[in-house]
mmCIF file with all atom_site columns, C-alpha atoms and ligand atoms in Angstrom:
data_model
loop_
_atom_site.group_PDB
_atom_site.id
_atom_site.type_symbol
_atom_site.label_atom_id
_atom_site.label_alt_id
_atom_site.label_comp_id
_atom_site.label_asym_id
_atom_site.label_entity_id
_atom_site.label_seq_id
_atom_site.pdbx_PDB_ins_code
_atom_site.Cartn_x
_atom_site.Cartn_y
_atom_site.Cartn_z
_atom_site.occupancy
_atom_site.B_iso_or_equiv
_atom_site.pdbx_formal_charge
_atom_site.auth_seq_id
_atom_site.auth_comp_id
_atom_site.auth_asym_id
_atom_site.auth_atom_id
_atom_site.pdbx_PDB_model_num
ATOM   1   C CA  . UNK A 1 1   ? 16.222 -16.000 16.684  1.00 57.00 ? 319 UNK A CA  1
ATOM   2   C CA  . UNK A 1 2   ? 14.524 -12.392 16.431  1.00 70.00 ? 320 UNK A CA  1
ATOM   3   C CA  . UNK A 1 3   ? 10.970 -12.342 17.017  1.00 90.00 ? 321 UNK A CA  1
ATOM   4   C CA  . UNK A 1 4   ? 9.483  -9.722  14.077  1.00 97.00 ? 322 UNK A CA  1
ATOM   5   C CA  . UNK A 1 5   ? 6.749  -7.603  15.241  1.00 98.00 ? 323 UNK A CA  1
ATOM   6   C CA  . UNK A 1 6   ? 6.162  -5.496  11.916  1.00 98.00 ? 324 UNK A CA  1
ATOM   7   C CA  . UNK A 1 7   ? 6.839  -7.037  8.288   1.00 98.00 ? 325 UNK A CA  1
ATOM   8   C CA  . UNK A 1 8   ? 6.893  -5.117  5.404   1.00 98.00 ? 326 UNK A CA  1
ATOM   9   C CA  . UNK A 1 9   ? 6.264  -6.884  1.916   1.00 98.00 ? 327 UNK A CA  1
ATOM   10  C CA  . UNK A 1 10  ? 7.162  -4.385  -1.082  1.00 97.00 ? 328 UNK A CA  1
ATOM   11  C CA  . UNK A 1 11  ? 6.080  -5.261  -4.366  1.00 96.00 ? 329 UNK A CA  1
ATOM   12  C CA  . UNK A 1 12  ? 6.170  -4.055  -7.914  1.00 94.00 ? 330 UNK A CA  1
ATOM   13  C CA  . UNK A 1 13  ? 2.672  -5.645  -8.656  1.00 93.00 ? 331 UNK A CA  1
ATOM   14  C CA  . UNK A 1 14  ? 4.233  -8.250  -11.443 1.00 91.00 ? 332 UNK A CA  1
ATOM   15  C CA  . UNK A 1 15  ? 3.166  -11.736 -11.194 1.00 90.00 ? 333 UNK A CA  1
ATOM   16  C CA  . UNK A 1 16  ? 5.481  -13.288 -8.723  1.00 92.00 ? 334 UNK A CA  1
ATOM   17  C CA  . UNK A 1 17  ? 4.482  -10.672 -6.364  1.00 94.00 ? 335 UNK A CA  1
ATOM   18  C CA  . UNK A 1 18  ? 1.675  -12.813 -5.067  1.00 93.00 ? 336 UNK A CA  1
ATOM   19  C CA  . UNK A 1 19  ? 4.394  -15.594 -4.166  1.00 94.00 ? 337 UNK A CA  1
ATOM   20  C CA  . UNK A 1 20  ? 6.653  -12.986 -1.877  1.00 95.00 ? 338 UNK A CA  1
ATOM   21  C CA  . UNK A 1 21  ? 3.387  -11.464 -0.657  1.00 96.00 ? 339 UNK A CA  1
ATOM   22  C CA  . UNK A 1 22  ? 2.345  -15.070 0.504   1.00 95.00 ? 340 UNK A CA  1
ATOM   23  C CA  . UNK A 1 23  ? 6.084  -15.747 2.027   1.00 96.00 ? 341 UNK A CA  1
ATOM   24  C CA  . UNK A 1 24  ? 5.580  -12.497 3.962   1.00 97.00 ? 342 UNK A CA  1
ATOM   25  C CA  . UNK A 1 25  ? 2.017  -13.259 5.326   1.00 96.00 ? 343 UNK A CA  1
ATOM   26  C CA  . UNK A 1 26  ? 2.833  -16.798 6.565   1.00 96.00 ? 344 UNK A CA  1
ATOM   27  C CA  . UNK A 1 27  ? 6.415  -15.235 8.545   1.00 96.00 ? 345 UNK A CA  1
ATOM   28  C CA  . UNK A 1 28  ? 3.842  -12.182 9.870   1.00 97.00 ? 346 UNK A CA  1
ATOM   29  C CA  . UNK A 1 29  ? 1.402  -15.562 11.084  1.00 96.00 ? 347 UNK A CA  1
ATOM   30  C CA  . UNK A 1 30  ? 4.353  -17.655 12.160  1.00 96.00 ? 348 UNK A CA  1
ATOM   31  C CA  . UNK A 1 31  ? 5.579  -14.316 14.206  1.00 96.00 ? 349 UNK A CA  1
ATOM   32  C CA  . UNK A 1 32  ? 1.975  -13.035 15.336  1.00 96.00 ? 350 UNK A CA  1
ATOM   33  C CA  . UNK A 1 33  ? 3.171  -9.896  13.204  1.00 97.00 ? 351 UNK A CA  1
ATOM   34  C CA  . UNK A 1 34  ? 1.503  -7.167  11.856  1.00 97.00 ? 352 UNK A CA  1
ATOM   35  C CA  . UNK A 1 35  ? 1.529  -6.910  7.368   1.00 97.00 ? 353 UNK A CA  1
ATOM   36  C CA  . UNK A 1 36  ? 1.939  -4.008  5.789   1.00 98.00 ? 354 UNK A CA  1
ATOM   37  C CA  . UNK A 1 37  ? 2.687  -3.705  1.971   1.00 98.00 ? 355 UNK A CA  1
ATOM   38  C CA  . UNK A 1 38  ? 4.051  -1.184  -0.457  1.00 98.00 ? 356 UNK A CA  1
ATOM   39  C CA  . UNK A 1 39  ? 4.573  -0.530  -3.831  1.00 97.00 ? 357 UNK A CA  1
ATOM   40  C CA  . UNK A 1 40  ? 6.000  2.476   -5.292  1.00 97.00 ? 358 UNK A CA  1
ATOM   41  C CA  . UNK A 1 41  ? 5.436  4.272   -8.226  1.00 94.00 ? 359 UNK A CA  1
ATOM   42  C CA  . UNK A 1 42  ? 8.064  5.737   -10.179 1.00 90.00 ? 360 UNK A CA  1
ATOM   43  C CA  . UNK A 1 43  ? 7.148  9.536   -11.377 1.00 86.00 ? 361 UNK A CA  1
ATOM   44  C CA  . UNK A 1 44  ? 7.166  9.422   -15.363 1.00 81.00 ? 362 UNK A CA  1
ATOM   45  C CA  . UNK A 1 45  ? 8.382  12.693  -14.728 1.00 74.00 ? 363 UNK A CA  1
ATOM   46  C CA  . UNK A 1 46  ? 11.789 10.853  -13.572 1.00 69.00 ? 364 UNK A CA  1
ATOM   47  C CA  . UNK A 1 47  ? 12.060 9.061   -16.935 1.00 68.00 ? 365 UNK A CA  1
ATOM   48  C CA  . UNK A 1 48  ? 10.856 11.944  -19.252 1.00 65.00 ? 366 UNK A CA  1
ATOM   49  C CA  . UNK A 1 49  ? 10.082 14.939  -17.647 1.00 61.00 ? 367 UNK A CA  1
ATOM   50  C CA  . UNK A 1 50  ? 13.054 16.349  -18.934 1.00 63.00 ? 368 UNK A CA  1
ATOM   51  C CA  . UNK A 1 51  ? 12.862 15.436  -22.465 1.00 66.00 ? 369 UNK A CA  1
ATOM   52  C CA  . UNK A 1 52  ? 8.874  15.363  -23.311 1.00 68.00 ? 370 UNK A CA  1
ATOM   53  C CA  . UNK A 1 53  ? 7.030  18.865  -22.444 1.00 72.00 ? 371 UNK A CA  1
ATOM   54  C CA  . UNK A 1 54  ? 3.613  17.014  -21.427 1.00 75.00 ? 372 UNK A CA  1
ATOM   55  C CA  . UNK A 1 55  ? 1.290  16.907  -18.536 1.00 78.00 ? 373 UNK A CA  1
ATOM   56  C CA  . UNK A 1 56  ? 1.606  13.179  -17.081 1.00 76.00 ? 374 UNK A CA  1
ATOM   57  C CA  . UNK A 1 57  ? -1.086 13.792  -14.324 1.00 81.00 ? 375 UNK A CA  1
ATOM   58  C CA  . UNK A 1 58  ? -3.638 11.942  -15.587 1.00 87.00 ? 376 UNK A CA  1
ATOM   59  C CA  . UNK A 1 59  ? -1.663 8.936   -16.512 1.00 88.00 ? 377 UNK A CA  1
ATOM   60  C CA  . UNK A 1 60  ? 0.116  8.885   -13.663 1.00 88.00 ? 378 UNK A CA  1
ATOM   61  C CA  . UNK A 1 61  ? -3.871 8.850   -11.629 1.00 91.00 ? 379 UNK A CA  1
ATOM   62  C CA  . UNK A 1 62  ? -4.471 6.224   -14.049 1.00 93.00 ? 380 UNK A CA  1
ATOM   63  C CA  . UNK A 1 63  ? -1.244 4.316   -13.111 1.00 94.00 ? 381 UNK A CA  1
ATOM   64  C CA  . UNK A 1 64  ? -2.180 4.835   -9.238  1.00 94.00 ? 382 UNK A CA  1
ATOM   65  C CA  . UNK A 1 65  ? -5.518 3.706   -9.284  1.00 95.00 ? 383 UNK A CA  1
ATOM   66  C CA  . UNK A 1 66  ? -4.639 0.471   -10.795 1.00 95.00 ? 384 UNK A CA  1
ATOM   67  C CA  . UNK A 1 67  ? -1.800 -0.321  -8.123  1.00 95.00 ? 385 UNK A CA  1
ATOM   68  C CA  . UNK A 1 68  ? -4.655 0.657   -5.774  1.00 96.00 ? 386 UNK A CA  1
ATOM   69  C CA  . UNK A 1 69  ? -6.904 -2.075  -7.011  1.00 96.00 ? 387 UNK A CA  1
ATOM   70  C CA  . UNK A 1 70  ? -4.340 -4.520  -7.157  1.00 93.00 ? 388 UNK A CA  1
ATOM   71  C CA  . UNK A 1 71  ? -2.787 -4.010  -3.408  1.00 94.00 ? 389 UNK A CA  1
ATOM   72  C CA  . UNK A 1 72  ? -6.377 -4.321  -2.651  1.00 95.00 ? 390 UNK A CA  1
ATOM   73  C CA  . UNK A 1 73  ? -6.902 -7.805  -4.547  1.00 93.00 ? 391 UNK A CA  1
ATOM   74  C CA  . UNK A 1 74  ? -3.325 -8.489  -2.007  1.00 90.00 ? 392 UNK A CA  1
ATOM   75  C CA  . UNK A 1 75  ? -5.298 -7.216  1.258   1.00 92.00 ? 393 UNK A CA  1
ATOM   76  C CA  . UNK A 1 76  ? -7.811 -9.877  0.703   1.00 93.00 ? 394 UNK A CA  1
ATOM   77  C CA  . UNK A 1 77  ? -5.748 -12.693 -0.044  1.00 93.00 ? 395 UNK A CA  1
ATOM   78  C CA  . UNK A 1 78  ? -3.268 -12.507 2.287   1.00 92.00 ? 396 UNK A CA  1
ATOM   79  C CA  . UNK A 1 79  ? -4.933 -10.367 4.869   1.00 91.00 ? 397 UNK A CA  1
ATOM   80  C CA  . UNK A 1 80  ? -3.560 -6.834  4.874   1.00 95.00 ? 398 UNK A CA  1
ATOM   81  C CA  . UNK A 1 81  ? -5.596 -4.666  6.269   1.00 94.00 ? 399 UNK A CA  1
ATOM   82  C CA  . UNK A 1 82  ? -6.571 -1.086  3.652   1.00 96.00 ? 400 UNK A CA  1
ATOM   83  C CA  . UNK A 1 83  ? -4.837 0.920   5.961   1.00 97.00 ? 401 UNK A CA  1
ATOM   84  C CA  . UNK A 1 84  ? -1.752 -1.292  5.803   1.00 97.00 ? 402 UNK A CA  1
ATOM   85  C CA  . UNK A 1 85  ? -1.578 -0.965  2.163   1.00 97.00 ? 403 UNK A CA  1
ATOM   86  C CA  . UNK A 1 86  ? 0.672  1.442   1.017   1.00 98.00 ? 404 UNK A CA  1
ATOM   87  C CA  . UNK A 1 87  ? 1.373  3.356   -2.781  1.00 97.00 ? 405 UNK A CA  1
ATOM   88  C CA  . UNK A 1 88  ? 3.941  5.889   -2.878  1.00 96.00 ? 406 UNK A CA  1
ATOM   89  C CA  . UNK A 1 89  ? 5.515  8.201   -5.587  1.00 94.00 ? 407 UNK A CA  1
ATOM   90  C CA  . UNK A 1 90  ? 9.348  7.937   -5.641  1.00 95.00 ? 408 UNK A CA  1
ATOM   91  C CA  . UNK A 1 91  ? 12.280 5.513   -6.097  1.00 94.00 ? 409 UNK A CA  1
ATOM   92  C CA  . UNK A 1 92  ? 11.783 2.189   -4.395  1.00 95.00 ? 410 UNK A CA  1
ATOM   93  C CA  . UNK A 1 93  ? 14.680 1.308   -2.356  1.00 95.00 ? 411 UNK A CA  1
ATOM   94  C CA  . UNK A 1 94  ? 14.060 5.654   -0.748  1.00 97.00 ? 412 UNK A CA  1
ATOM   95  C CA  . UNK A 1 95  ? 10.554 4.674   -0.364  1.00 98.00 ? 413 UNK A CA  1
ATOM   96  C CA  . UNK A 1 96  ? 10.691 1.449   1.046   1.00 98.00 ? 414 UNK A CA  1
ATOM   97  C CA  . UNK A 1 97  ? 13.328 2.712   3.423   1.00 98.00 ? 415 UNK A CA  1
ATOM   98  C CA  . UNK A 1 98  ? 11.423 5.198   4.896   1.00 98.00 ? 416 UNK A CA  1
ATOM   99  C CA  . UNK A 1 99  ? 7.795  3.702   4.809   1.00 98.00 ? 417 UNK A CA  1
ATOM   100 C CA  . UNK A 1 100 ? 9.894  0.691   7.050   1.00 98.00 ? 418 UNK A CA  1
ATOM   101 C CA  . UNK A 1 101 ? 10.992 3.232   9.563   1.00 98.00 ? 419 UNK A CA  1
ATOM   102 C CA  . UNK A 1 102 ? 8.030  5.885   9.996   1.00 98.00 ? 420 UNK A CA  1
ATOM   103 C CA  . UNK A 1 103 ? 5.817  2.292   10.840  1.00 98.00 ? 421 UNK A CA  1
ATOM   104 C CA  . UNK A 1 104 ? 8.402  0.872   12.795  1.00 98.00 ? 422 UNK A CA  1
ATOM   105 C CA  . UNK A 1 105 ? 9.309  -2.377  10.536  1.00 98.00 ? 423 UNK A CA  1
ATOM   106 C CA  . UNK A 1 106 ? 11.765 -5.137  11.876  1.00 97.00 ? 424 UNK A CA  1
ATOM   107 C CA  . UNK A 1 107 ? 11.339 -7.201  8.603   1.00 98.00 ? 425 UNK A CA  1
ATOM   108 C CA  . UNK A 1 108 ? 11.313 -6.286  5.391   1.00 98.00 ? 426 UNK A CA  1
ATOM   109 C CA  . UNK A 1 109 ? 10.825 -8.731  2.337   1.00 97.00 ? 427 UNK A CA  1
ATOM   110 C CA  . UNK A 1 110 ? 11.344 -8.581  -1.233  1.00 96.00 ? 428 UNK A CA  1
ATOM   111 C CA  . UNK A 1 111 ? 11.574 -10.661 -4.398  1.00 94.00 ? 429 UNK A CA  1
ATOM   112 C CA  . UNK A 1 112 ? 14.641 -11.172 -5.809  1.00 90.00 ? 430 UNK A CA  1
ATOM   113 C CA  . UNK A 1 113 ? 16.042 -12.904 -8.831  1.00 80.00 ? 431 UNK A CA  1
ATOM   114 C CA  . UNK A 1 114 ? 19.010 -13.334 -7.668  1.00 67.00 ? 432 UNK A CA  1
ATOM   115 C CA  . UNK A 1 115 ? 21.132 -11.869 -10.710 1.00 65.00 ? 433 UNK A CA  1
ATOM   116 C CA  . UNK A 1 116 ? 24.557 -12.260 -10.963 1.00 65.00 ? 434 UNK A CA  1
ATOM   117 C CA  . UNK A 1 117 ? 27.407 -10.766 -13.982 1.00 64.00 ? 435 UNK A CA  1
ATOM   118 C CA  . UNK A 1 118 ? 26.548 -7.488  -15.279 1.00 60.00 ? 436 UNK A CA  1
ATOM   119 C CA  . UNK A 1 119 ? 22.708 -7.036  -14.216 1.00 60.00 ? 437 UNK A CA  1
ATOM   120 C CA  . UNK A 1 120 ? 24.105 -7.594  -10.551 1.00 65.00 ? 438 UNK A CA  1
ATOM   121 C CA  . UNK A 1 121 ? 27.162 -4.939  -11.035 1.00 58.00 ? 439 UNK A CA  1
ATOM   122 C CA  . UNK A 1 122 ? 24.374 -2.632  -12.259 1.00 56.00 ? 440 UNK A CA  1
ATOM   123 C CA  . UNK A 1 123 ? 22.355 -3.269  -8.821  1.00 65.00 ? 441 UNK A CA  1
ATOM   124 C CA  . UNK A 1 124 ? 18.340 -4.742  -8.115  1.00 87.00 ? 442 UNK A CA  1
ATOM   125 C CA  . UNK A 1 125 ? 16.026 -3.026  -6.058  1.00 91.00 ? 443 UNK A CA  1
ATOM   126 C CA  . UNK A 1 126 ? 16.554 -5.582  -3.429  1.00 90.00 ? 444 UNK A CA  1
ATOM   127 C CA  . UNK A 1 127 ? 20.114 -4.813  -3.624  1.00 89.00 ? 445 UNK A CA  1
ATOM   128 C CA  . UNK A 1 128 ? 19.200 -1.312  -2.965  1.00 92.00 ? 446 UNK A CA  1
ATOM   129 C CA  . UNK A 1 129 ? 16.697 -2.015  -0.309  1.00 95.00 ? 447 UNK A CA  1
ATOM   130 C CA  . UNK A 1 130 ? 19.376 -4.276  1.189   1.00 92.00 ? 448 UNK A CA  1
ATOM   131 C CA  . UNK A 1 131 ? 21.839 -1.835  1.377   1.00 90.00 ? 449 UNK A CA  1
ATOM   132 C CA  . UNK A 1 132 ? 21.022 0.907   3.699   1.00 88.00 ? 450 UNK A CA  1
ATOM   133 C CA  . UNK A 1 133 ? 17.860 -0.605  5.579   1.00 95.00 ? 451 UNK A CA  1
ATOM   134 C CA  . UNK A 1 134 ? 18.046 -0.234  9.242   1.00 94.00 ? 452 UNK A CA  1
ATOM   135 C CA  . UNK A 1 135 ? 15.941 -3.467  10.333  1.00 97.00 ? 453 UNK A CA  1
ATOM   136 C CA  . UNK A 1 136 ? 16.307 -7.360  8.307   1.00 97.00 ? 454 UNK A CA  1
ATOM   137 C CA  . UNK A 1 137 ? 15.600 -8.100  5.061   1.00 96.00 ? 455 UNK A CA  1
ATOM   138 C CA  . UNK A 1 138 ? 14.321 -11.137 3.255   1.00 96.00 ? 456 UNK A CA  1
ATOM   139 C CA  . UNK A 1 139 ? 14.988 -11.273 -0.256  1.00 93.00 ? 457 UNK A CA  1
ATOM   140 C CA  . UNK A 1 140 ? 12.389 -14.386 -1.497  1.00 94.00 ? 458 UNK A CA  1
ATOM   141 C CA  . UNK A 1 141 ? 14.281 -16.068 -4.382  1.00 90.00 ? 459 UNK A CA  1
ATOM   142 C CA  . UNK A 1 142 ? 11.319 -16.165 -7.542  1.00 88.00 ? 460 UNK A CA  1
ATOM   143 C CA  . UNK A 1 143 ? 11.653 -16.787 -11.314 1.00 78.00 ? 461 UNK A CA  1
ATOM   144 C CA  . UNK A 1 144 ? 13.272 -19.435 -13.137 1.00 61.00 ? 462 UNK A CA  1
ATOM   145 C CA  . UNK A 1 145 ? 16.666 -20.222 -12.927 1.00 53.00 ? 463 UNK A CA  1
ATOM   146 C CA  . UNK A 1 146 ? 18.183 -18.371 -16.113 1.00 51.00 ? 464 UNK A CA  1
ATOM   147 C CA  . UNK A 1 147 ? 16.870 -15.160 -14.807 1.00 47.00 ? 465 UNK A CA  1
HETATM 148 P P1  . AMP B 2 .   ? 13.883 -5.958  -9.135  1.00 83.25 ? 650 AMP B P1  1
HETATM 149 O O1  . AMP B 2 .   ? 15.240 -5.758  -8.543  1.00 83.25 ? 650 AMP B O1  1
HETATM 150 O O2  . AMP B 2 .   ? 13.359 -4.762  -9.845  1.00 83.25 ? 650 AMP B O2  1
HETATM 151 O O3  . AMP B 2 .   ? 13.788 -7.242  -9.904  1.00 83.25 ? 650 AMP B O3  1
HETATM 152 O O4  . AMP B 2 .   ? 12.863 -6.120  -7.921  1.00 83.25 ? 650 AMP B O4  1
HETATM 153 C C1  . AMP B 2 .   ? 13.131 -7.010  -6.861  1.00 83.25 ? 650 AMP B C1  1
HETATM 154 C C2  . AMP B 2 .   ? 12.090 -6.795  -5.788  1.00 83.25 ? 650 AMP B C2  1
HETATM 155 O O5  . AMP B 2 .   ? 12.150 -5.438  -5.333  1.00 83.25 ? 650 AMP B O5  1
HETATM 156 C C3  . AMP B 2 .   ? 10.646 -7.014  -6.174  1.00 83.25 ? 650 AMP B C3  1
HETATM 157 O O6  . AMP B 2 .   ? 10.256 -8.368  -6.124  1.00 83.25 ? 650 AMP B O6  1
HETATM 158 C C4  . AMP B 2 .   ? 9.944  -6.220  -5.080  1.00 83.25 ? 650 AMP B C4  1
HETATM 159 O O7  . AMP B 2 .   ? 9.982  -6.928  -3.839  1.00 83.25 ? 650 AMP B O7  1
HETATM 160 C C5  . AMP B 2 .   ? 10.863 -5.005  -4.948  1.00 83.25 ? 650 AMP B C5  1
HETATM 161 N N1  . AMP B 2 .   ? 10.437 -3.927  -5.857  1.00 83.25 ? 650 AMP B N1  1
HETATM 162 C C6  . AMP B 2 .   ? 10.886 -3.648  -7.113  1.00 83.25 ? 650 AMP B C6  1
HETATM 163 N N2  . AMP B 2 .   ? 10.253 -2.602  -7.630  1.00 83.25 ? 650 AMP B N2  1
HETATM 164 C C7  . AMP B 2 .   ? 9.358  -2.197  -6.694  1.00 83.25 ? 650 AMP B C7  1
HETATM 165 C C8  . AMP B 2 .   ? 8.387  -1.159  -6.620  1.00 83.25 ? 650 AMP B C8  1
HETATM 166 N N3  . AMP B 2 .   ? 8.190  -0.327  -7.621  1.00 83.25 ? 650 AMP B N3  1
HETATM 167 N N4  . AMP B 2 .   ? 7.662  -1.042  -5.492  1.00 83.25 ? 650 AMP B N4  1
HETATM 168 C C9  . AMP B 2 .   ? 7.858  -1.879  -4.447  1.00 83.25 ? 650 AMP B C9  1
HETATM 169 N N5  . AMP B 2 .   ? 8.750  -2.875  -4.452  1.00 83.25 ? 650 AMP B N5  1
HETATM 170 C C10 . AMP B 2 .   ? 9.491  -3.030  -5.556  1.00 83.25 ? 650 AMP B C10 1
#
């Protein structure tokens, strides 16, 4: 069995993100690992920039300082170090690829909800992260069953 040296836990701040964050901390325990975290914020500009001529810069400040507070509420709960704690502009699956390889990650974990029918023809994030990622990844089964 590998022995992980550097877990990465991305999350997109909703509420089962505490559960994967906690499945990531006790593997990073169980594995005398380091923690890092990520979540990624997805430029407004992406979904409207095209269509609505307006200056999103100070919602999207807005937007980051609240994913700031709340990876910080994660750092204290499950131990993550500030400078482990990660917020990045972009698509996720990009991001979380290449936050995993400029620290060096053997582990990555996300949520997943395990879709299946059309929502899994039309992909997941942690399809996309999946898919492409040059180290493991742990996709931590959350929600309810009919998801
Ligand atoms: P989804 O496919 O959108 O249901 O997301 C599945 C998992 O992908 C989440 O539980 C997170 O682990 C990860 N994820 C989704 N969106 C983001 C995001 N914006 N930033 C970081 N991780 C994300």
């Amino acid at each position: 069995m590998s022995n992980y040296s550097s877990v990465l836990v991305a999350v997109d701040l909703s509420e089962e993100s505490s559960q994967i964050a906690g499945k990531a901390s006790e593997l990073a325990k169980r594995y005398g690992a380091s923690l890092s975290i990520i979540h990624v914020i997805e430029p407004l500009s992406f979904a409207y920039g095209g269509d609505i001529p307006m200056d999103f810069s100070g919602i999207q400040d807005e937007i980051h300082q609240q994913a700031a507070q709340q990876l910080a509420r994660f750092g204290t709960t499950h131990g993550i170090d500030a400078d482990r704690q990660h917020i990045v502009l972009g698509r996720p699956e990009v991001e979380i690829h290449a936050l995993a390889e400029e620290i060096g990650s053997d582990l990555i974990v996300v949520g997943s909800h395990g879709r299946y029918g059309l929502a899994l023809l039309m992909g997941s994030t942690a399809n996309g992260v999946l898919h492409g990622a040059s180290c493991d990844v742990l996709a931590v089964r959350v929600g309810k069953e009919d998801d």
